PDB file of N, CA, C and O in Angstrom:
ATOM      1  N   UNK A 242       0.815  -1.191   0.000  1.00 79.00           N
ATOM      2  CA  UNK A 242       0.000   0.000   0.000  1.00 79.00           C
ATOM      3  C   UNK A 242       0.865   1.265   0.000  1.00 79.00           C
ATOM      4  O   UNK A 242       0.563   2.216  -0.700  1.00 79.00           O
ATOM      5  N   UNK A 243       1.933   1.269   0.772  1.00 80.00           N
ATOM      6  CA  UNK A 243       2.791   2.458   0.856  1.00 80.00           C
ATOM      7  C   UNK A 243       3.500   2.762  -0.461  1.00 80.00           C
ATOM      8  O   UNK A 243       3.860   3.909  -0.712  1.00 80.00           O
ATOM      9  N   UNK A 244       3.684   1.771  -1.286  1.00 83.00           N
ATOM     10  CA  UNK A 244       4.410   1.987  -2.541  1.00 83.00           C
ATOM     11  C   UNK A 244       3.738   3.022  -3.435  1.00 83.00           C
ATOM     12  O   UNK A 244       4.380   3.623  -4.271  1.00 83.00           O
ATOM     13  N   UNK A 245       2.431   3.241  -3.234  1.00 85.00           N
ATOM     14  CA  UNK A 245       1.727   4.271  -4.017  1.00 85.00           C
ATOM     15  C   UNK A 245       2.148   5.674  -3.625  1.00 85.00           C
ATOM     16  O   UNK A 245       2.050   6.601  -4.415  1.00 85.00           O
ATOM     17  N   UNK A 246       2.614   5.831  -2.391  1.00 84.00           N
ATOM     18  CA  UNK A 246       2.876   7.163  -1.848  1.00 84.00           C
ATOM     19  C   UNK A 246       4.344   7.435  -1.523  1.00 84.00           C
ATOM     20  O   UNK A 246       4.758   8.582  -1.496  1.00 84.00           O
ATOM     21  N   UNK A 247       5.099   6.395  -1.211  1.00 88.00           N
ATOM     22  CA  UNK A 247       6.403   6.603  -0.577  1.00 88.00           C
ATOM     23  C   UNK A 247       7.514   5.799  -1.247  1.00 88.00           C
ATOM     24  O   UNK A 247       7.259   4.865  -1.991  1.00 88.00           O
ATOM     25  N   UNK A 248       8.734   6.188  -0.919  1.00 86.00           N
ATOM     26  CA  UNK A 248       9.931   5.456  -1.344  1.00 86.00           C
ATOM     27  C   UNK A 248      10.747   5.136  -0.099  1.00 86.00           C
ATOM     28  O   UNK A 248      10.430   5.595   0.997  1.00 86.00           O
ATOM     29  N   UNK A 249      11.799   4.394  -0.272  1.00 86.00           N
ATOM     30  CA  UNK A 249      12.701   4.031   0.829  1.00 86.00           C
ATOM     31  C   UNK A 249      11.908   3.509   2.034  1.00 86.00           C
ATOM     32  O   UNK A 249      12.059   3.985   3.150  1.00 86.00           O
ATOM     33  N   UNK A 250      11.063   2.528   1.784  1.00 88.00           N
ATOM     34  CA  UNK A 250      10.230   1.947   2.829  1.00 88.00           C
ATOM     35  C   UNK A 250      11.059   0.953   3.627  1.00 88.00           C
ATOM     36  O   UNK A 250      11.635   0.027   3.061  1.00 88.00           O
ATOM     37  N   UNK A 251      11.139   1.147   4.943  1.00 88.00           N
ATOM     38  CA  UNK A 251      11.959   0.310   5.816  1.00 88.00           C
ATOM     39  C   UNK A 251      11.130  -0.185   6.996  1.00 88.00           C
ATOM     40  O   UNK A 251      11.042   0.479   8.029  1.00 88.00           O
ATOM     41  N   UNK A 252      10.512  -1.356   6.850  1.00 87.00           N
ATOM     42  CA  UNK A 252       9.741  -1.879   7.987  1.00 87.00           C
ATOM     43  C   UNK A 252      10.662  -2.389   9.094  1.00 87.00           C
ATOM     44  O   UNK A 252      11.711  -2.962   8.835  1.00 87.00           O
ATOM     45  N   UNK A 253      10.273  -2.138  10.317  1.00 89.00           N
ATOM     46  CA  UNK A 253      10.984  -2.635  11.491  1.00 89.00           C
ATOM     47  C   UNK A 253       9.962  -3.353  12.370  1.00 89.00           C
ATOM     48  O   UNK A 253       8.788  -3.438  12.025  1.00 89.00           O
ATOM     49  N   UNK A 254      10.406  -3.848  13.506  1.00 85.00           N
ATOM     50  CA  UNK A 254       9.517  -4.628  14.360  1.00 85.00           C
ATOM     51  C   UNK A 254       8.337  -3.812  14.881  1.00 85.00           C
ATOM     52  O   UNK A 254       7.198  -4.265  14.864  1.00 85.00           O
ATOM     53  N   UNK A 255       8.587  -2.598  15.349  1.00 86.00           N
ATOM     54  CA  UNK A 255       7.527  -1.808  15.967  1.00 86.00           C
ATOM     55  C   UNK A 255       7.144  -0.561  15.180  1.00 86.00           C
ATOM     56  O   UNK A 255       6.264   0.178  15.588  1.00 86.00           O
ATOM     57  N   UNK A 256       7.798  -0.303  14.061  1.00 86.00           N
ATOM     58  CA  UNK A 256       7.485   0.885  13.282  1.00 86.00           C
ATOM     59  C   UNK A 256       7.932   0.674  11.837  1.00 86.00           C
ATOM     60  O   UNK A 256       8.647  -0.266  11.527  1.00 86.00           O
ATOM     61  N   UNK A 257       7.499   1.563  10.988  1.00 88.00           N
ATOM     62  CA  UNK A 257       7.931   1.568   9.595  1.00 88.00           C
ATOM     63  C   UNK A 257       8.338   2.984   9.245  1.00 88.00           C
ATOM     64  O   UNK A 257       7.610   3.930   9.536  1.00 88.00           O
ATOM     65  N   UNK A 258       9.494   3.126   8.630  1.00 88.00           N
ATOM     66  CA  UNK A 258       9.908   4.452   8.179  1.00 88.00           C
ATOM     67  C   UNK A 258       9.867   4.476   6.652  1.00 88.00           C
ATOM     68  O   UNK A 258      10.055   3.449   6.002  1.00 88.00           O
ATOM     69  N   UNK A 259       9.591   5.654   6.115  1.00 89.00           N
ATOM     70  CA  UNK A 259       9.534   5.800   4.667  1.00 89.00           C
ATOM     71  C   UNK A 259       9.724   7.260   4.311  1.00 89.00           C
ATOM     72  O   UNK A 259       9.628   8.144   5.158  1.00 89.00           O
ATOM     73  N   UNK A 260       9.973   7.515   3.044  1.00 88.00           N
ATOM     74  CA  UNK A 260      10.226   8.858   2.551  1.00 88.00           C
ATOM     75  C   UNK A 260       9.130   9.249   1.575  1.00 88.00           C
ATOM     76  O   UNK A 260       8.756   8.455   0.718  1.00 88.00           O
ATOM     77  N   UNK A 261       8.619  10.461   1.719  1.00 88.00           N
ATOM     78  CA  UNK A 261       7.674  11.014   0.758  1.00 88.00           C
ATOM     79  C   UNK A 261       8.274  12.284   0.180  1.00 88.00           C
ATOM     80  O   UNK A 261       9.079  12.949   0.825  1.00 88.00           O
ATOM     81  N   UNK A 262       7.873  12.614  -1.044  1.00 85.00           N
ATOM     82  CA  UNK A 262       8.437  13.806  -1.670  1.00 85.00           C
ATOM     83  C   UNK A 262       7.631  15.074  -1.384  1.00 85.00           C
ATOM     84  O   UNK A 262       8.003  16.158  -1.788  1.00 85.00           O
ATOM     85  N   UNK A 263       6.514  14.911  -0.653  1.00 86.00           N
ATOM     86  CA  UNK A 263       5.693  16.063  -0.312  1.00 86.00           C
ATOM     87  C   UNK A 263       4.907  15.771   0.964  1.00 86.00           C
ATOM     88  O   UNK A 263       4.360  14.678   1.117  1.00 86.00           O
ATOM     89  N   UNK A 264       4.849  16.745   1.849  1.00 86.00           N
ATOM     90  CA  UNK A 264       4.078  16.570   3.082  1.00 86.00           C
ATOM     91  C   UNK A 264       2.595  16.362   2.792  1.00 86.00           C
ATOM     92  O   UNK A 264       1.874  15.798   3.603  1.00 86.00           O
ATOM     93  N   UNK A 265       2.141  16.791   1.634  1.00 88.00           N
ATOM     94  CA  UNK A 265       0.738  16.617   1.262  1.00 88.00           C
ATOM     95  C   UNK A 265       0.336  15.140   1.235  1.00 88.00           C
ATOM     96  O   UNK A 265      -0.838  14.819   1.404  1.00 88.00           O
ATOM     97  N   UNK A 266       1.283  14.272   1.024  1.00 90.00           N
ATOM     98  CA  UNK A 266       0.984  12.839   0.941  1.00 90.00           C
ATOM     99  C   UNK A 266       0.728  12.205   2.309  1.00 90.00           C
ATOM    100  O   UNK A 266       0.166  11.122   2.397  1.00 90.00           O
ATOM    101  N   UNK A 267       1.129  12.872   3.375  1.00 90.00           N
ATOM    102  CA  UNK A 267       0.969  12.298   4.714  1.00 90.00           C
ATOM    103  C   UNK A 267      -0.504  12.057   5.035  1.00 90.00           C
ATOM    104  O   UNK A 267      -0.873  10.987   5.518  1.00 90.00           O
ATOM    105  N   UNK A 268      -1.362  13.009   4.749  1.00 92.00           N
ATOM    106  CA  UNK A 268      -2.793  12.839   5.018  1.00 92.00           C
ATOM    107  C   UNK A 268      -3.359  11.677   4.214  1.00 92.00           C
ATOM    108  O   UNK A 268      -4.152  10.875   4.729  1.00 92.00           O
ATOM    109  N   UNK A 269      -2.958  11.541   2.962  1.00 92.00           N
ATOM    110  CA  UNK A 269      -3.433  10.439   2.127  1.00 92.00           C
ATOM    111  C   UNK A 269      -2.975   9.093   2.679  1.00 92.00           C
ATOM    112  O   UNK A 269      -3.725   8.115   2.652  1.00 92.00           O
ATOM    113  N   UNK A 270      -1.766   9.051   3.203  1.00 91.00           N
ATOM    114  CA  UNK A 270      -1.238   7.815   3.787  1.00 91.00           C
ATOM    115  C   UNK A 270      -2.037   7.441   5.029  1.00 91.00           C
ATOM    116  O   UNK A 270      -2.428   6.283   5.208  1.00 91.00           O
ATOM    117  N   UNK A 271      -2.311   8.415   5.890  1.00 92.00           N
ATOM    118  CA  UNK A 271      -3.093   8.141   7.100  1.00 92.00           C
ATOM    119  C   UNK A 271      -4.494   7.650   6.715  1.00 92.00           C
ATOM    120  O   UNK A 271      -5.009   6.699   7.305  1.00 92.00           O
ATOM    121  N   UNK A 272      -5.117   8.275   5.722  1.00 93.00           N
ATOM    122  CA  UNK A 272      -6.436   7.822   5.270  1.00 93.00           C
ATOM    123  C   UNK A 272      -6.386   6.390   4.747  1.00 93.00           C
ATOM    124  O   UNK A 272      -7.269   5.579   5.027  1.00 93.00           O
ATOM    125  N   UNK A 273      -5.340   6.064   3.992  1.00 92.00           N
ATOM    126  CA  UNK A 273      -5.204   4.704   3.457  1.00 92.00           C
ATOM    127  C   UNK A 273      -5.025   3.694   4.590  1.00 92.00           C
ATOM    128  O   UNK A 273      -5.616   2.602   4.548  1.00 92.00           O
ATOM    129  N   UNK A 274      -4.225   4.030   5.588  1.00 91.00           N
ATOM    130  CA  UNK A 274      -4.067   3.145   6.748  1.00 91.00           C
ATOM    131  C   UNK A 274      -5.402   2.944   7.458  1.00 91.00           C
ATOM    132  O   UNK A 274      -5.769   1.824   7.805  1.00 91.00           O
ATOM    133  N   UNK A 275      -6.126   4.037   7.671  1.00 93.00           N
ATOM    134  CA  UNK A 275      -7.413   3.961   8.353  1.00 93.00           C
ATOM    135  C   UNK A 275      -8.390   3.082   7.573  1.00 93.00           C
ATOM    136  O   UNK A 275      -9.096   2.250   8.155  1.00 93.00           O
ATOM    137  N   UNK A 276      -8.418   3.236   6.264  1.00 94.00           N
ATOM    138  CA  UNK A 276      -9.294   2.432   5.416  1.00 94.00           C
ATOM    139  C   UNK A 276      -8.987   0.938   5.550  1.00 94.00           C
ATOM    140  O   UNK A 276      -9.874   0.096   5.472  1.00 94.00           O
ATOM    141  N   UNK A 277      -7.713   0.611   5.767  1.00 92.00           N
ATOM    142  CA  UNK A 277      -7.288  -0.782   5.916  1.00 92.00           C
ATOM    143  C   UNK A 277      -7.311  -1.243   7.380  1.00 92.00           C
ATOM    144  O   UNK A 277      -6.778  -2.300   7.708  1.00 92.00           O
ATOM    145  N   UNK A 278      -7.896  -0.415   8.270  1.00 95.00           N
ATOM    146  CA  UNK A 278      -7.971  -0.717   9.707  1.00 95.00           C
ATOM    147  C   UNK A 278      -6.597  -0.895  10.359  1.00 95.00           C
ATOM    148  O   UNK A 278      -6.406  -1.739  11.227  1.00 95.00           O
ATOM    149  N   UNK A 279      -5.649  -0.094   9.914  1.00 89.00           N
ATOM    150  CA  UNK A 279      -4.306  -0.082  10.495  1.00 89.00           C
ATOM    151  C   UNK A 279      -4.203   1.159  11.375  1.00 89.00           C
ATOM    152  O   UNK A 279      -4.418   2.282  10.907  1.00 89.00           O
ATOM    153  N   UNK A 280      -3.920   0.953  12.645  1.00 89.00           N
ATOM    154  CA  UNK A 280      -3.810   2.069  13.582  1.00 89.00           C
ATOM    155  C   UNK A 280      -2.501   2.824  13.394  1.00 89.00           C
ATOM    156  O   UNK A 280      -1.442   2.223  13.239  1.00 89.00           O
ATOM    157  N   UNK A 281      -2.576   4.145  13.418  1.00 90.00           N
ATOM    158  CA  UNK A 281      -1.396   5.013  13.377  1.00 90.00           C
ATOM    159  C   UNK A 281      -1.289   5.651  14.754  1.00 90.00           C
ATOM    160  O   UNK A 281      -2.185   6.366  15.193  1.00 90.00           O
ATOM    161  N   UNK A 282      -0.194   5.378  15.443  1.00 90.00           N
ATOM    162  CA  UNK A 282      -0.013   5.898  16.797  1.00 90.00           C
ATOM    163  C   UNK A 282       0.854   7.142  16.848  1.00 90.00           C
ATOM    164  O   UNK A 282       0.740   7.945  17.747  1.00 90.00           O
ATOM    165  N   UNK A 283       1.745   7.278  15.874  1.00 89.00           N
ATOM    166  CA  UNK A 283       2.622   8.444  15.896  1.00 89.00           C
ATOM    167  C   UNK A 283       3.183   8.674  14.496  1.00 89.00           C
ATOM    168  O   UNK A 283       3.481   7.739  13.771  1.00 89.00           O
ATOM    169  N   UNK A 284       3.342   9.938  14.159  1.00 89.00           N
ATOM    170  CA  UNK A 284       3.985  10.328  12.902  1.00 89.00           C
ATOM    171  C   UNK A 284       5.109  11.279  13.257  1.00 89.00           C
ATOM    172  O   UNK A 284       4.927  12.230  14.009  1.00 89.00           O
ATOM    173  N   UNK A 285       6.280  11.002  12.715  1.00 86.00           N
ATOM    174  CA  UNK A 285       7.444  11.856  12.952  1.00 86.00           C
ATOM    175  C   UNK A 285       7.915  12.373  11.596  1.00 86.00           C
ATOM    176  O   UNK A 285       8.257  11.593  10.714  1.00 86.00           O
ATOM    177  N   UNK A 286       7.892  13.671  11.429  1.00 86.00           N
ATOM    178  CA  UNK A 286       8.345  14.285  10.185  1.00 86.00           C
ATOM    179  C   UNK A 286       9.757  14.798  10.402  1.00 86.00           C
ATOM    180  O   UNK A 286      10.017  15.543  11.347  1.00 86.00           O
ATOM    181  N   UNK A 287      10.637  14.393   9.527  1.00 86.00           N
ATOM    182  CA  UNK A 287      12.032  14.812   9.626  1.00 86.00           C
ATOM    183  C   UNK A 287      12.416  15.563   8.359  1.00 86.00           C
ATOM    184  O   UNK A 287      12.367  15.018   7.267  1.00 86.00           O
ATOM    185  N   UNK A 288      12.760  16.812   8.514  1.00 85.00           N
ATOM    186  CA  UNK A 288      13.170  17.653   7.389  1.00 85.00           C
ATOM    187  C   UNK A 288      14.658  17.454   7.113  1.00 85.00           C
ATOM    188  O   UNK A 288      15.432  17.226   8.043  1.00 85.00           O
ATOM    189  N   UNK A 289      15.083  17.563   5.864  1.00 85.00           N
ATOM    190  CA  UNK A 289      16.519  17.482   5.591  1.00 85.00           C
ATOM    191  C   UNK A 289      17.240  18.699   6.170  1.00 85.00           C
ATOM    192  O   UNK A 289      16.665  19.793   6.232  1.00 85.00           O
ATOM    193  N   UNK A 290      18.466  18.485   6.587  1.00 91.00           N
ATOM    194  CA  UNK A 290      19.255  19.603   7.110  1.00 91.00           C
ATOM    195  C   UNK A 290      19.726  20.478   5.946  1.00 91.00           C
ATOM    196  O   UNK A 290      19.717  20.061   4.775  1.00 91.00           O
ATOM    197  N   UNK A 291      20.149  21.690   6.258  1.00 94.00           N
ATOM    198  CA  UNK A 291      20.684  22.568   5.221  1.00 94.00           C
ATOM    199  C   UNK A 291      21.903  21.946   4.552  1.00 94.00           C
ATOM    200  O   UNK A 291      22.108  22.089   3.347  1.00 94.00           O
ATOM    201  N   UNK A 292      22.691  21.231   5.329  1.00 94.00           N
ATOM    202  CA  UNK A 292      23.864  20.559   4.767  1.00 94.00           C
ATOM    203  C   UNK A 292      23.449  19.490   3.756  1.00 94.00           C
ATOM    204  O   UNK A 292      24.027  19.393   2.673  1.00 94.00           O
ATOM    205  N   UNK A 293      22.430  18.706   4.083  1.00 88.00           N
ATOM    206  CA  UNK A 293      21.949  17.676   3.155  1.00 88.00           C
ATOM    207  C   UNK A 293      21.408  18.296   1.866  1.00 88.00           C
ATOM    208  O   UNK A 293      21.669  17.800   0.772  1.00 88.00           O
ATOM    209  N   UNK A 294      20.685  19.393   2.004  1.00 90.00           N
ATOM    210  CA  UNK A 294      20.154  20.082   0.820  1.00 90.00           C
ATOM    211  C   UNK A 294      21.295  20.631  -0.028  1.00 90.00           C
ATOM    212  O   UNK A 294      21.308  20.475  -1.254  1.00 90.00           O
ATOM    213  N   UNK A 295      22.279  21.248   0.621  1.00 92.00           N
ATOM    214  CA  UNK A 295      23.434  21.795  -0.097  1.00 92.00           C
ATOM    215  C   UNK A 295      24.178  20.694  -0.853  1.00 92.00           C
ATOM    216  O   UNK A 295      24.516  20.855  -2.031  1.00 92.00           O
ATOM    217  N   UNK A 296      24.429  19.567  -0.185  1.00 92.00           N
ATOM    218  CA  UNK A 296      25.152  18.475  -0.832  1.00 92.00           C
ATOM    219  C   UNK A 296      24.368  17.894  -2.000  1.00 92.00           C
ATOM    220  O   UNK A 296      24.939  17.599  -3.059  1.00 92.00           O
ATOM    221  N   UNK A 297      23.073  17.773  -1.844  1.00 87.00           N
ATOM    222  CA  UNK A 297      22.235  17.261  -2.925  1.00 87.00           C
ATOM    223  C   UNK A 297      22.269  18.194  -4.133  1.00 87.00           C
ATOM    224  O   UNK A 297      22.424  17.754  -5.270  1.00 87.00           O
ATOM    225  N   UNK A 298      22.140  19.493  -3.884  1.00 90.00           N
ATOM    226  CA  UNK A 298      22.176  20.472  -4.965  1.00 90.00           C
ATOM    227  C   UNK A 298      23.564  20.531  -5.613  1.00 90.00           C
ATOM    228  O   UNK A 298      23.672  20.637  -6.836  1.00 90.00           O
ATOM    229  N   UNK A 299      24.607  20.437  -4.813  1.00 91.00           N
ATOM    230  CA  UNK A 299      25.972  20.457  -5.352  1.00 91.00           C
ATOM    231  C   UNK A 299      26.203  19.247  -6.246  1.00 91.00           C
ATOM    232  O   UNK A 299      26.780  19.369  -7.329  1.00 91.00           O
ATOM    233  N   UNK A 300      25.753  18.076  -5.798  1.00 88.00           N
ATOM    234  CA  UNK A 300      25.900  16.870  -6.611  1.00 88.00           C
ATOM    235  C   UNK A 300      25.119  16.986  -7.916  1.00 88.00           C
ATOM    236  O   UNK A 300      25.590  16.569  -8.971  1.00 88.00           O
ATOM    237  N   UNK A 301      23.931  17.573  -7.849  1.00 83.00           N
ATOM    238  CA  UNK A 301      23.106  17.748  -9.041  1.00 83.00           C
ATOM    239  C   UNK A 301      23.802  18.673 -10.034  1.00 83.00           C
ATOM    240  O   UNK A 301      23.830  18.419 -11.239  1.00 83.00           O
ATOM    241  N   UNK A 302      24.399  19.779  -9.532  1.00 82.00           N
ATOM    242  CA  UNK A 302      25.097  20.713 -10.403  1.00 82.00           C
ATOM    243  C   UNK A 302      26.332  20.067 -11.014  1.00 82.00           C
ATOM    244  O   UNK A 302      26.636  20.290 -12.181  1.00 82.00           O
ATOM    245  N   UNK A 303      27.050  19.266 -10.239  1.00 83.00           N
ATOM    246  CA  UNK A 303      28.246  18.593 -10.746  1.00 83.00           C
ATOM    247  C   UNK A 303      27.881  17.596 -11.844  1.00 83.00           C
ATOM    248  O   UNK A 303      28.577  17.495 -12.854  1.00 83.00           O
ATOM    249  N   UNK A 304      26.791  16.887 -11.678  1.00 82.00           N
ATOM    250  CA  UNK A 304      26.360  15.936 -12.710  1.00 82.00           C
ATOM    251  C   UNK A 304      25.921  16.659 -13.964  1.00 82.00           C
ATOM    252  O   UNK A 304      26.156  16.180 -15.072  1.00 82.00           O
ATOM    253  N   UNK A 305      25.319  17.831 -13.820  1.00 77.00           N
ATOM    254  CA  UNK A 305      24.877  18.612 -14.968  1.00 77.00           C
ATOM    255  C   UNK A 305      26.033  19.232 -15.733  1.00 77.00           C
ATOM    256  O   UNK A 305      25.946  19.461 -16.923  1.00 77.00           O
ATOM    257  N   UNK A 306      27.150  19.474 -15.036  1.00 68.00           N
ATOM    258  CA  UNK A 306      28.315  20.096 -15.680  1.00 68.00           C
ATOM    259  C   UNK A 306      29.135  19.090 -16.465  1.00 68.00           C
ATOM    260  O   UNK A 306      29.920  19.464 -17.306  1.00 68.00           O
ATOM    261  N   UNK A 307      28.962  17.810 -16.215  1.00 61.00           N
ATOM    262  CA  UNK A 307      29.791  16.809 -16.917  1.00 61.00           C
ATOM    263  C   UNK A 307      29.169  16.341 -18.195  1.00 61.00           C
ATOM    264  O   UNK A 307      28.132  16.631 -18.609  1.00 61.00           O
TER     265      UNK A 307
END
């Protein structure tokens, strides 16, 4: 079910972590879980750091220059 909304899905024993490209998808994911009778107890949103954004953009520019 998560494959419709997310990437880098990592199930663990007591939680599942995944990546979405837009916060707008979080509500859709919660609705999909609810529809499937899956309880959501907590959501943790983690934003990329400025360093991560800088490195990603730098790598993108370097690939474009080659």
